[in-house]
Tab-separated table of C-alpha atoms in Angstrom:
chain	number	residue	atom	x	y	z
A	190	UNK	CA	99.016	142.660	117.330
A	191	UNK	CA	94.597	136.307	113.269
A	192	UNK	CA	95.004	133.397	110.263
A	193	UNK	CA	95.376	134.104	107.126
A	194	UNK	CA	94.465	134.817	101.001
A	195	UNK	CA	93.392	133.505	98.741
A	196	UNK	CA	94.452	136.130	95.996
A	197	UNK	CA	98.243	136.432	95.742
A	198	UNK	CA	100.819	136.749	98.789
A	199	UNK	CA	102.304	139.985	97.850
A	200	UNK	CA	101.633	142.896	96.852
A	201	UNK	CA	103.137	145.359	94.656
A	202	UNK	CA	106.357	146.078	95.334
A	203	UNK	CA	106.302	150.127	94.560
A	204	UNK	CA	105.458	153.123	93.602
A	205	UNK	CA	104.994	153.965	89.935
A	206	UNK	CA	105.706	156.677	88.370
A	207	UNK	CA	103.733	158.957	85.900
A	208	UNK	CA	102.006	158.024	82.739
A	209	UNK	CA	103.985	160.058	79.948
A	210	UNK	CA	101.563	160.767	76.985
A	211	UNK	CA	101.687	159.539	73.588
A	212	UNK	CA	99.985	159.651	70.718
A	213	UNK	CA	96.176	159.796	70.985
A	214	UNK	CA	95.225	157.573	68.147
A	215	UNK	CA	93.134	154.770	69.208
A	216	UNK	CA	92.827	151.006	67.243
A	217	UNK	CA	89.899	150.552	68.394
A	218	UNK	CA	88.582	154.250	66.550
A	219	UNK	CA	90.521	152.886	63.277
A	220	UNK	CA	88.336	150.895	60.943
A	221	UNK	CA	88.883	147.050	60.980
A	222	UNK	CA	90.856	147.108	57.500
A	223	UNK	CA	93.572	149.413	58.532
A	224	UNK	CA	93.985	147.649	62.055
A	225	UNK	CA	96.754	145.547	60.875
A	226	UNK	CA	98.530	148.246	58.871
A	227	UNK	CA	98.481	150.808	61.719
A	228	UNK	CA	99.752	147.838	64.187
A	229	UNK	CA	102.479	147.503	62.188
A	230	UNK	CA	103.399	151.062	61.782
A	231	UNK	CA	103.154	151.311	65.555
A	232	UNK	CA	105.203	148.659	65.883
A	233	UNK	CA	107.598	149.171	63.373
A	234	UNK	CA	108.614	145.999	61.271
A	235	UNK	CA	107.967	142.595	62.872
A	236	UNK	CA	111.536	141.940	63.194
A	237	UNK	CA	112.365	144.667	66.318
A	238	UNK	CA	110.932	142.438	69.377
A	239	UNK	CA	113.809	143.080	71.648
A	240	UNK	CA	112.839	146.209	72.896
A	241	UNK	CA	109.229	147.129	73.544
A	242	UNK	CA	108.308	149.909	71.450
A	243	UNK	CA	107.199	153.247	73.301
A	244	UNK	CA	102.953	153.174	72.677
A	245	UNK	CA	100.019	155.332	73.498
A	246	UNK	CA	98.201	154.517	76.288
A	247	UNK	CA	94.945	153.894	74.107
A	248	UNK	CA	96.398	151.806	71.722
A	249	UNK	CA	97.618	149.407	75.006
A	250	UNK	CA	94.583	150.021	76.792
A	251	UNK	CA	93.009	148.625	73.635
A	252	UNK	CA	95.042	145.313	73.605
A	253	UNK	CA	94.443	144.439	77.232
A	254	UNK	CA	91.341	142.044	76.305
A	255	UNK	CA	93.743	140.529	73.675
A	256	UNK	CA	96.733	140.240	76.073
A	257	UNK	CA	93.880	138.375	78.830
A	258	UNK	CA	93.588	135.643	76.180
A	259	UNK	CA	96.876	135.339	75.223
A	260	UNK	CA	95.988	136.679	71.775
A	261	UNK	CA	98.741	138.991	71.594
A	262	UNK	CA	101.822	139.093	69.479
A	263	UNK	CA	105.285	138.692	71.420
A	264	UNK	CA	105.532	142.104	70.595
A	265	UNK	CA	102.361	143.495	71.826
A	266	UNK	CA	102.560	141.436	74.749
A	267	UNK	CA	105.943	142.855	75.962
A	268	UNK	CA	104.814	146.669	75.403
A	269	UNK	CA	102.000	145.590	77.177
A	270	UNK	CA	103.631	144.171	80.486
A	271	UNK	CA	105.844	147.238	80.449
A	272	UNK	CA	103.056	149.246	80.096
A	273	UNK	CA	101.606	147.500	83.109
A	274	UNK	CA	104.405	148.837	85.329
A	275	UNK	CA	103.681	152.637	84.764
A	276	UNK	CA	99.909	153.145	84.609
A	277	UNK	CA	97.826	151.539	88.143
A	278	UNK	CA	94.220	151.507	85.995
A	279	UNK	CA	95.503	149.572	83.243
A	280	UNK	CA	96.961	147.204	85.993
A	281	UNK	CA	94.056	146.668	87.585
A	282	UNK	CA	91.827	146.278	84.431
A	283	UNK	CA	94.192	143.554	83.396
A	284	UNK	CA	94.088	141.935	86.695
A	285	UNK	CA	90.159	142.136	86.511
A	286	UNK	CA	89.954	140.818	82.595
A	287	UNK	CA	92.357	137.561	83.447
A	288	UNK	CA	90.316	137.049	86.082
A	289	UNK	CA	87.554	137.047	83.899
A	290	UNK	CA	89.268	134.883	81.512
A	291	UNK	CA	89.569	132.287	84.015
A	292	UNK	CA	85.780	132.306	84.554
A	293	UNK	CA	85.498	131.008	80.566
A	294	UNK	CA	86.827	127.582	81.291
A	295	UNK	CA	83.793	125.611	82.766
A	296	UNK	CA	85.432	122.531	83.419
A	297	UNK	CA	88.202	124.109	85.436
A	298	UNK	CA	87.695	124.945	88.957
A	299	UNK	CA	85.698	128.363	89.728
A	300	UNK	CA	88.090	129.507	92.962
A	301	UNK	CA	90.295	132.036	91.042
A	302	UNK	CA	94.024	131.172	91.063
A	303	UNK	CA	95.079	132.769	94.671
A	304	UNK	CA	98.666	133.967	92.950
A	305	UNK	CA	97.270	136.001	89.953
A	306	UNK	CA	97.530	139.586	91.317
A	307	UNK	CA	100.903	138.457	92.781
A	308	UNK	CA	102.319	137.129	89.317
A	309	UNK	CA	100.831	140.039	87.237
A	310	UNK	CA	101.913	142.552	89.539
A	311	UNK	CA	105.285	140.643	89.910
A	312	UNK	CA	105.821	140.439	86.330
A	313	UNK	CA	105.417	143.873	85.431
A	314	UNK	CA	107.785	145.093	88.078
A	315	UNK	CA	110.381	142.411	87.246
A	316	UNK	CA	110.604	144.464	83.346
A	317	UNK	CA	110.937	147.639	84.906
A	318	UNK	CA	111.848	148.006	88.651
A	319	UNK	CA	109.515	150.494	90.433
A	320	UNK	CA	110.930	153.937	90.190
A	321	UNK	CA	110.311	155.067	93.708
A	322	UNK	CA	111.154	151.883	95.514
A	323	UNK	CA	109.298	151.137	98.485
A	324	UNK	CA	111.648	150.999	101.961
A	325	UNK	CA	112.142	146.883	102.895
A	326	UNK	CA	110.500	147.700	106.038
A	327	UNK	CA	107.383	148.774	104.918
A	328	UNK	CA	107.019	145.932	102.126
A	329	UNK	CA	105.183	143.504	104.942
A	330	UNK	CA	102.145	146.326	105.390
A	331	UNK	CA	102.184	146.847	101.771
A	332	UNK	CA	102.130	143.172	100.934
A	333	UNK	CA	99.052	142.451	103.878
A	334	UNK	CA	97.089	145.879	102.528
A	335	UNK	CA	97.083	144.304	99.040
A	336	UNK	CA	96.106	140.542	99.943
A	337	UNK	CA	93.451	142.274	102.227
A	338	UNK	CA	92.404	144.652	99.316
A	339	UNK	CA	91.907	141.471	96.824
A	340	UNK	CA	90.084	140.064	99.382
A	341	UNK	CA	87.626	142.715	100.320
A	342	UNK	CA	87.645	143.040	96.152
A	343	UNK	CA	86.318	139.108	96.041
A	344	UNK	CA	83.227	139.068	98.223
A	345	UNK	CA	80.400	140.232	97.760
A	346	UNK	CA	78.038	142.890	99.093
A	347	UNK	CA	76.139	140.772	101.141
A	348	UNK	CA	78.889	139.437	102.343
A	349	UNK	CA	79.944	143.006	104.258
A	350	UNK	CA	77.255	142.757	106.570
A	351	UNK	CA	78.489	139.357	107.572
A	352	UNK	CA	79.014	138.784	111.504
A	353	UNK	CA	82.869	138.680	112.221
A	354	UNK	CA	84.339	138.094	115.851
A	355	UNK	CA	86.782	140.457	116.976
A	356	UNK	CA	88.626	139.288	119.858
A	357	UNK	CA	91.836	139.936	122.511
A	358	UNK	CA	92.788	139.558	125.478
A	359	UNK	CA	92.231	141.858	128.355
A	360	UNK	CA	95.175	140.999	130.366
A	361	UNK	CA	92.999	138.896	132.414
A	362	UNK	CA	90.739	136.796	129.914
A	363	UNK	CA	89.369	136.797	126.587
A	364	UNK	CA	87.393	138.940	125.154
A	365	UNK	CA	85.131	138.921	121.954
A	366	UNK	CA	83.156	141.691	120.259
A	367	UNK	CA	80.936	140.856	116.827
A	368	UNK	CA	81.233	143.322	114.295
A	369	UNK	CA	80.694	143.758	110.394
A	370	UNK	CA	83.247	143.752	107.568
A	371	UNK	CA	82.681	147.214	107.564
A	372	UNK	CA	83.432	148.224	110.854
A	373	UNK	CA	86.739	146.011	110.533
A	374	UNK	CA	87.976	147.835	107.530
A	375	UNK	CA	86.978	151.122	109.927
A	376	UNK	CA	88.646	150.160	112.326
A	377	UNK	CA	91.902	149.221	110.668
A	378	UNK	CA	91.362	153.166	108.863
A	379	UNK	CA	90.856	154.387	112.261
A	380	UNK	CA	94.070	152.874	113.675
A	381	UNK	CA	96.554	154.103	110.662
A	382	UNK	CA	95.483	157.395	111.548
A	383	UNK	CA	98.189	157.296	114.141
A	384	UNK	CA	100.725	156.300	112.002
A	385	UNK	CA	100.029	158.919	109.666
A	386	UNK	CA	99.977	161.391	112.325
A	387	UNK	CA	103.273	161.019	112.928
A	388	UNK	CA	104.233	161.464	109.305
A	389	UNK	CA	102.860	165.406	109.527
A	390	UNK	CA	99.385	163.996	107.543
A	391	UNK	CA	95.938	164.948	109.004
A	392	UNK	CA	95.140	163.647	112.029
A	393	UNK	CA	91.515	164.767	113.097
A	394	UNK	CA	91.990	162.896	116.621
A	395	UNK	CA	95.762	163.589	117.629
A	396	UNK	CA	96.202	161.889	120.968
A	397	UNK	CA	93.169	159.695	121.152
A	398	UNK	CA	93.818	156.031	121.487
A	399	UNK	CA	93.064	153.284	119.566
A	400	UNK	CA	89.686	152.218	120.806
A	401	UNK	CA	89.141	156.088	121.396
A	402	UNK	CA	89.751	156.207	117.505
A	403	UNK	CA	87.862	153.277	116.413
A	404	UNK	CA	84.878	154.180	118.566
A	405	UNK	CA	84.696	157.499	117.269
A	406	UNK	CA	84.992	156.619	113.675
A	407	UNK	CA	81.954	153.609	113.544
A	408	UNK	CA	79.732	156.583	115.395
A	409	UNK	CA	80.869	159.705	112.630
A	410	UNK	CA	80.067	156.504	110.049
A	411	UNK	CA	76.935	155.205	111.014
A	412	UNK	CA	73.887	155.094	108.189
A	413	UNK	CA	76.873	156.420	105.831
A	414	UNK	CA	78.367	153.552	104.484
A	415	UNK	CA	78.778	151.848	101.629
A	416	UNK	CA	80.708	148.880	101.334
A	417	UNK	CA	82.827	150.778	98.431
A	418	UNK	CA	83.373	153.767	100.414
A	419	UNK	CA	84.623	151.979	103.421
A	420	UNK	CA	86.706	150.472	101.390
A	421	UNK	CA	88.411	153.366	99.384
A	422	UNK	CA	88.922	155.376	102.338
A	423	UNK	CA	90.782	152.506	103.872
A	424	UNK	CA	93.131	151.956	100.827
A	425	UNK	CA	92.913	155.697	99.883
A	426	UNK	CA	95.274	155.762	103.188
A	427	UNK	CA	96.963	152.500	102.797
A	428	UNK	CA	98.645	153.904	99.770
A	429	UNK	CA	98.926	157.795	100.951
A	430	UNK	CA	101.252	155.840	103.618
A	431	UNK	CA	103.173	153.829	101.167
A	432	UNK	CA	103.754	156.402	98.903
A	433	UNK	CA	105.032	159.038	101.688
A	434	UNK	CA	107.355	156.434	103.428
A	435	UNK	CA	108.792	155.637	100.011
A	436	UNK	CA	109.824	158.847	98.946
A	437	UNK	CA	110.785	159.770	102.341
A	438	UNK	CA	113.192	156.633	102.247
A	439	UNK	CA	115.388	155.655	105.312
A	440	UNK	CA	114.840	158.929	107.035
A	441	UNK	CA	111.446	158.092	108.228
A	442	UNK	CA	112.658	154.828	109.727
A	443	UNK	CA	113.080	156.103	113.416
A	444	UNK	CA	110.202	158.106	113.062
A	445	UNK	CA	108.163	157.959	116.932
A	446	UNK	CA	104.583	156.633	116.619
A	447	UNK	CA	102.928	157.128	120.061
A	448	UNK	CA	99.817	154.551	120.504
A	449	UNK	CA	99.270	156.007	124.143
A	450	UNK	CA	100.027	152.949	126.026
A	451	UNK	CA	103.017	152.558	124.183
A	452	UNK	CA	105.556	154.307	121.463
A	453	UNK	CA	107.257	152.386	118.178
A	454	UNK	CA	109.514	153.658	115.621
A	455	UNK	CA	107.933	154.187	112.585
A	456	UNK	CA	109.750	150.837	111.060
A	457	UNK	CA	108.178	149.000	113.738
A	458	UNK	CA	104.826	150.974	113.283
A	459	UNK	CA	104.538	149.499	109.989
A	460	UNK	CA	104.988	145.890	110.591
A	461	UNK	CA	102.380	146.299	113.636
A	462	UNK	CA	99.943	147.774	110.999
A	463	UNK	CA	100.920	144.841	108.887
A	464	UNK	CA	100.928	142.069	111.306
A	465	UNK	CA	96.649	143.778	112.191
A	466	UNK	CA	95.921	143.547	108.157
A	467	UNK	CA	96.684	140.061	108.616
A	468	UNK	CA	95.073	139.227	111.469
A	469	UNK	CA	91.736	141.538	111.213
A	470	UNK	CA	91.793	139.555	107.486
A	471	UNK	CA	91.736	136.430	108.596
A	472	UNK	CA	88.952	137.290	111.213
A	473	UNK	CA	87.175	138.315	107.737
A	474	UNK	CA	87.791	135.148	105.774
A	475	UNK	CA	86.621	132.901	108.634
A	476	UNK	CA	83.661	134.843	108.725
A	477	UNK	CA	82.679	134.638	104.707
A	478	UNK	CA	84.296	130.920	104.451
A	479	UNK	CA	86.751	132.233	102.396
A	480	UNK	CA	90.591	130.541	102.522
A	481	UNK	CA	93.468	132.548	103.464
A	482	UNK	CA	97.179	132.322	103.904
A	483	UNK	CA	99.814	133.291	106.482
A	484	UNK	CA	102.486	135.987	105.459
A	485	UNK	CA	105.223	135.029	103.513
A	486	UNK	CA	107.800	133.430	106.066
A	487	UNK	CA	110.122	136.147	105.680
A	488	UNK	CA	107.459	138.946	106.611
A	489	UNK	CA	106.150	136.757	109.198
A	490	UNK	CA	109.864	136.287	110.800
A	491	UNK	CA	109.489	140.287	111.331
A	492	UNK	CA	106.320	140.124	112.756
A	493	UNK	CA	107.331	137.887	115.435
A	494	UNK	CA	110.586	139.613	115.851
A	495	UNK	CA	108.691	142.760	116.622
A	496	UNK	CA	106.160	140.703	119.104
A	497	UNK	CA	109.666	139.258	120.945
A	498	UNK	CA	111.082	142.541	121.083
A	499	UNK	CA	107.698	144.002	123.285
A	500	UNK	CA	107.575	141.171	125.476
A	501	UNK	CA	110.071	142.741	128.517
A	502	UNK	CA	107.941	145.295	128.486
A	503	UNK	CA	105.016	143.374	128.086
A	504	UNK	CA	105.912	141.175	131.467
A	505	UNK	CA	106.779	144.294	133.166
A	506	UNK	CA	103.419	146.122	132.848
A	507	UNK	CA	101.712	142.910	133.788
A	508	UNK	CA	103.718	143.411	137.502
A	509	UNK	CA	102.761	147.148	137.517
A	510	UNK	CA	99.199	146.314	137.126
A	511	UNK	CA	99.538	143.154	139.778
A	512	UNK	CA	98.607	140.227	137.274
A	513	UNK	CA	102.055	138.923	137.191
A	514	UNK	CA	104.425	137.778	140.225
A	515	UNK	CA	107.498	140.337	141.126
A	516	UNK	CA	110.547	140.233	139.351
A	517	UNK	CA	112.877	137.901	140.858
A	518	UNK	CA	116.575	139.647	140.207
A	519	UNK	CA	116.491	143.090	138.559
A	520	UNK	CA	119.811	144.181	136.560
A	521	UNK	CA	120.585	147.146	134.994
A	522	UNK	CA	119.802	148.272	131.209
A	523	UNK	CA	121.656	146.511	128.980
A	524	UNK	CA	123.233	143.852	131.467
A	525	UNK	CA	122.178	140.057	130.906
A	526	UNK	CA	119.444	138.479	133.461
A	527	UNK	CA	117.166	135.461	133.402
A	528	UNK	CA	115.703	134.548	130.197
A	529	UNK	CA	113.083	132.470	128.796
A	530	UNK	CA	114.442	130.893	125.233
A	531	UNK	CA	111.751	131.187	122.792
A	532	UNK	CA	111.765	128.856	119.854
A	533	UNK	CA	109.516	129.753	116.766
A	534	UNK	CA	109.033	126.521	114.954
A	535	UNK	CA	108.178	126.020	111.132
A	536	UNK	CA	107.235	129.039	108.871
A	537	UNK	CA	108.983	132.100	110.138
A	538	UNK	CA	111.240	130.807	112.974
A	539	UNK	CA	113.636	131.713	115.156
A	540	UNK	CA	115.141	131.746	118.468
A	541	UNK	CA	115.168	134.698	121.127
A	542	UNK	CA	115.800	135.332	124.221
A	543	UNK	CA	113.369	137.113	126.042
A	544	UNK	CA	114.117	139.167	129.668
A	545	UNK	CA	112.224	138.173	132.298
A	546	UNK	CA	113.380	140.550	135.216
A	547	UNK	CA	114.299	143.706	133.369
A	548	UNK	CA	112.833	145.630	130.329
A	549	UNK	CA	115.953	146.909	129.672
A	550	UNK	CA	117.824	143.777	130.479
A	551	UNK	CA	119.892	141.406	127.685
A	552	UNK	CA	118.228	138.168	126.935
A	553	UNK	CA	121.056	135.518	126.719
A	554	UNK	CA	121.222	131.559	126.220
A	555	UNK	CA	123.726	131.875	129.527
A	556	UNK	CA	120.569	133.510	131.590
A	557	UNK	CA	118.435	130.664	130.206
A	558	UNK	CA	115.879	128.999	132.862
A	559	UNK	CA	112.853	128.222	130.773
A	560	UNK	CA	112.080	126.595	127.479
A	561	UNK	CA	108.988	127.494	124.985
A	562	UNK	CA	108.515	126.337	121.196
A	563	UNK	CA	105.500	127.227	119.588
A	564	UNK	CA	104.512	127.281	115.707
A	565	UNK	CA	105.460	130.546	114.264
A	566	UNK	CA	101.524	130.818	112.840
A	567	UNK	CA	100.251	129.679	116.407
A	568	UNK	CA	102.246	132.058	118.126
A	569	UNK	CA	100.840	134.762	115.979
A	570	UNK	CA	97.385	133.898	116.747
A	571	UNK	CA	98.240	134.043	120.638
A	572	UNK	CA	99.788	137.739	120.212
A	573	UNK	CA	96.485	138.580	118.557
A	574	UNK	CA	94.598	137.208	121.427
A	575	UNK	CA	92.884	135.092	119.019
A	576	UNK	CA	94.180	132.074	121.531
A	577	UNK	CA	94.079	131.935	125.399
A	578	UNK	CA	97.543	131.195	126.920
A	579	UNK	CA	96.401	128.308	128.736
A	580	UNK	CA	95.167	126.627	125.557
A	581	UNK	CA	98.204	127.702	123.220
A	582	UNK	CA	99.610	124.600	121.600
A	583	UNK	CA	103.135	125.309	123.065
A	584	UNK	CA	105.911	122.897	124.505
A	585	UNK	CA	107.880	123.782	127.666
A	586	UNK	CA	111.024	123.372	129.768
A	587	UNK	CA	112.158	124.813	133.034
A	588	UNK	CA	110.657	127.249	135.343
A	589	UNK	CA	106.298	127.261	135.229
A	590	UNK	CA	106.208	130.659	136.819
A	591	UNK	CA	108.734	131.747	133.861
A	592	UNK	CA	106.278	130.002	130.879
A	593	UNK	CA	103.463	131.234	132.325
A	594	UNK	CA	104.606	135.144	132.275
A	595	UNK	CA	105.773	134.863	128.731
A	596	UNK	CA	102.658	133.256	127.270
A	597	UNK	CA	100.501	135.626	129.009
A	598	UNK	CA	102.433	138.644	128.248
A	599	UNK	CA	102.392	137.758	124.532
A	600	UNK	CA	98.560	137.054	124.699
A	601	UNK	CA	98.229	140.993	126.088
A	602	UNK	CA	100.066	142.320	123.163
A	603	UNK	CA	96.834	142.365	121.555
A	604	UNK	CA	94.348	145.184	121.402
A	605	UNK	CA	91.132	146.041	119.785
């Protein structure tokens, strides 16, 4: 389904609406003497602060350097921030300038506070909610997309070509593959394909898999890319997704994603794409020394939810190819069997109970006759093949045979 931002650890939180037009006077075409007196027409009196005044977009556009400094009046800075929540450029530009602004203070450190994007971005939503809210299942891939987009936006162009190790685990061992930033961003674009696929948007390779995808794409993109063009079309399609989900709403939820090997609902679709973001950028960040966080604990608590979930079948396609011993007492769908208790320790935990015998069996503590705790971060890392199951930092109880199915089926989760 690898470790970890720096900037922020959310994203946005929706989709904003249109820019409505105002007026098209610009301060910064008025002469410096009647600044002041068209500010305070705009504004109308310095005592009405409650409410931000409706502005044009120049005139806010204008007072983004100001706002960056903190130069602004109460006033100006509150039409500002609500401006923020309704127009994406002027978002970014005053991400970009208080970014700059922290580059002005020599004798503070030069790493850029990691929670910037999130507080801007956070603040701006918090005076005026997003008006096409985005659905709580796809906030995890839309949270990873944007910590992976200010990322990408941090590093430099030299810094694309890097090496970065890819790696997963056959089913048998690990494997490892060296790649460039690049061709991870391509790869991650190749991969959403499928998901957008399934919500009726083009899908050049309908029913190739996802190595058939990936493959395809690096060869079509060879001697034609740009760091900023790999890029855009990534997040081009990152937020074509978020955007279709969200006015779709809950009626996409059950949505079938097919990935060839296996099927998910669309709700699950989009915390696999999330839990990859995360784990293809942290493969990226080790690879251009560059610090990065795990999900927030509630996203993360999904993520391994989802991993749980796939292990039954995990186990039982592990028997079908012979690299795992029969099952030892198959029930029926639905009816409880053996079960391996799986503790997730620390940030994101939980407890589940995972069938051992029987995809469609019921995991229960009654059926319990093994014991695993791992970290929540650590068992990430061995869903993403990123860890071999014989060297995962877990603690055990109870039947070997058990432990050793479980950690091996979550280690062949992972894919290319």
């Amino acid at each position: 389904m690898s470790t970890a931002p720096r900037p922020g650890e959310e994203g946005g939180h929706g989709v904003r609406g249109p820019h409505v037009p105002g007026s098209r006077v610009s301060e910064s075409h008025v002469p410096e003497s009647r600044v002041p007196a068209q500010r305070a027409a705009v504004e109308g009196g310095a005592g009405r602060s409650a409410t931000p005044l409706v502005r044009s977009h120049p005139l806010l556009k204008s007072l983004l350097g100001a706002w960056a400094l903190a130069a602004c009046s109460p006033e100006e800075t509150a039409a500002v921030e609500a401006h923020l929540t309704d127009c994406a450029p002027c978002a970014d530009e005053a991400v970009r300038l208080r970014d700059a602004v922290a580059l002005l203070h020599p004798e503070d450190s030069l790493d850029l506070d990691p929670g910037l994007r999130a507080r801007v971005l956070t603040a701006a939503l918090n005076r005026r909610p997003a008006r096409i809210p985005v659905p709580e299942w796809a906030a995890p891939y839309e949270a990873e997309a944007s910590r992976l987009d200010a990322l990408l936006r941090d590093i430099g162009e030299t810094e694309w070509r890097a090496p970065v190790r890819l790696g997963w685990f056959d089913g048998r061992s690990p494997v490892t593959r060296e790649v460039t930033v690049a061709d991870v961003i391509g790869h991650l674009t190749a991969v959403d394909t499928i998901v957008a696929g399934a919500l009726g948007m083009a899908d050049p390779l309908r029913g190739a898999s996802p190595e058939e995808r990936t493959e395809a794409l690096w060869a079509a993109e060879q001697g034609d890319r740009t760091p900023a063009s790999v890029r855009a079309a990534w997040r081009d399609q990152e937020q074509t997704l978020i955007r279709t989900v969200s006015f779709a709403g809950e009626a996409a939820a059950e949505l079938p994603v097919d990935y060839g090997p296996f099927a998910l609902p669309l709700r699950d679709a989009f915390l696999d794409r999330a839990f990859e973001c995360w784990t293809h950028a942290g493969d990226i960040a080790e690879a251009v020394d560059y610090p990065y966080a795990p999900p927030s604990p509630a996203h993360l608590n999904g993520m391994i939810d989802l991993a749980a979930r796939m292990l039954p079948g995990a186990i039982a396609a592990r028997r079908r190819a012979g690299l795992a011993p029969p099952a030892r007492g198959l029930v029926v769908a639905g009816a409880p069997g053996r079960a391996l208790h799986l503790e997730i320790e620390g940030r994101g935990g939980g407890h589940w109970y995972i069938a051992l015998d029987s995809p469609g069996a019921t995991g229960t503590p009654e059926g319990e006759v093994a014991h695993v705790a791992l970290d929540g971060v650590e068992f990430c890392r061995l869903a993403a093949g990123h860890v071999p199951p014989e060297e995962a930092a877990a603690g055990s109880l109870g039947d070997e045979e058990a432990v050793r199915d479980v950690l091996y089926a979550t280690a062949s989760l992972s894919r290319l």
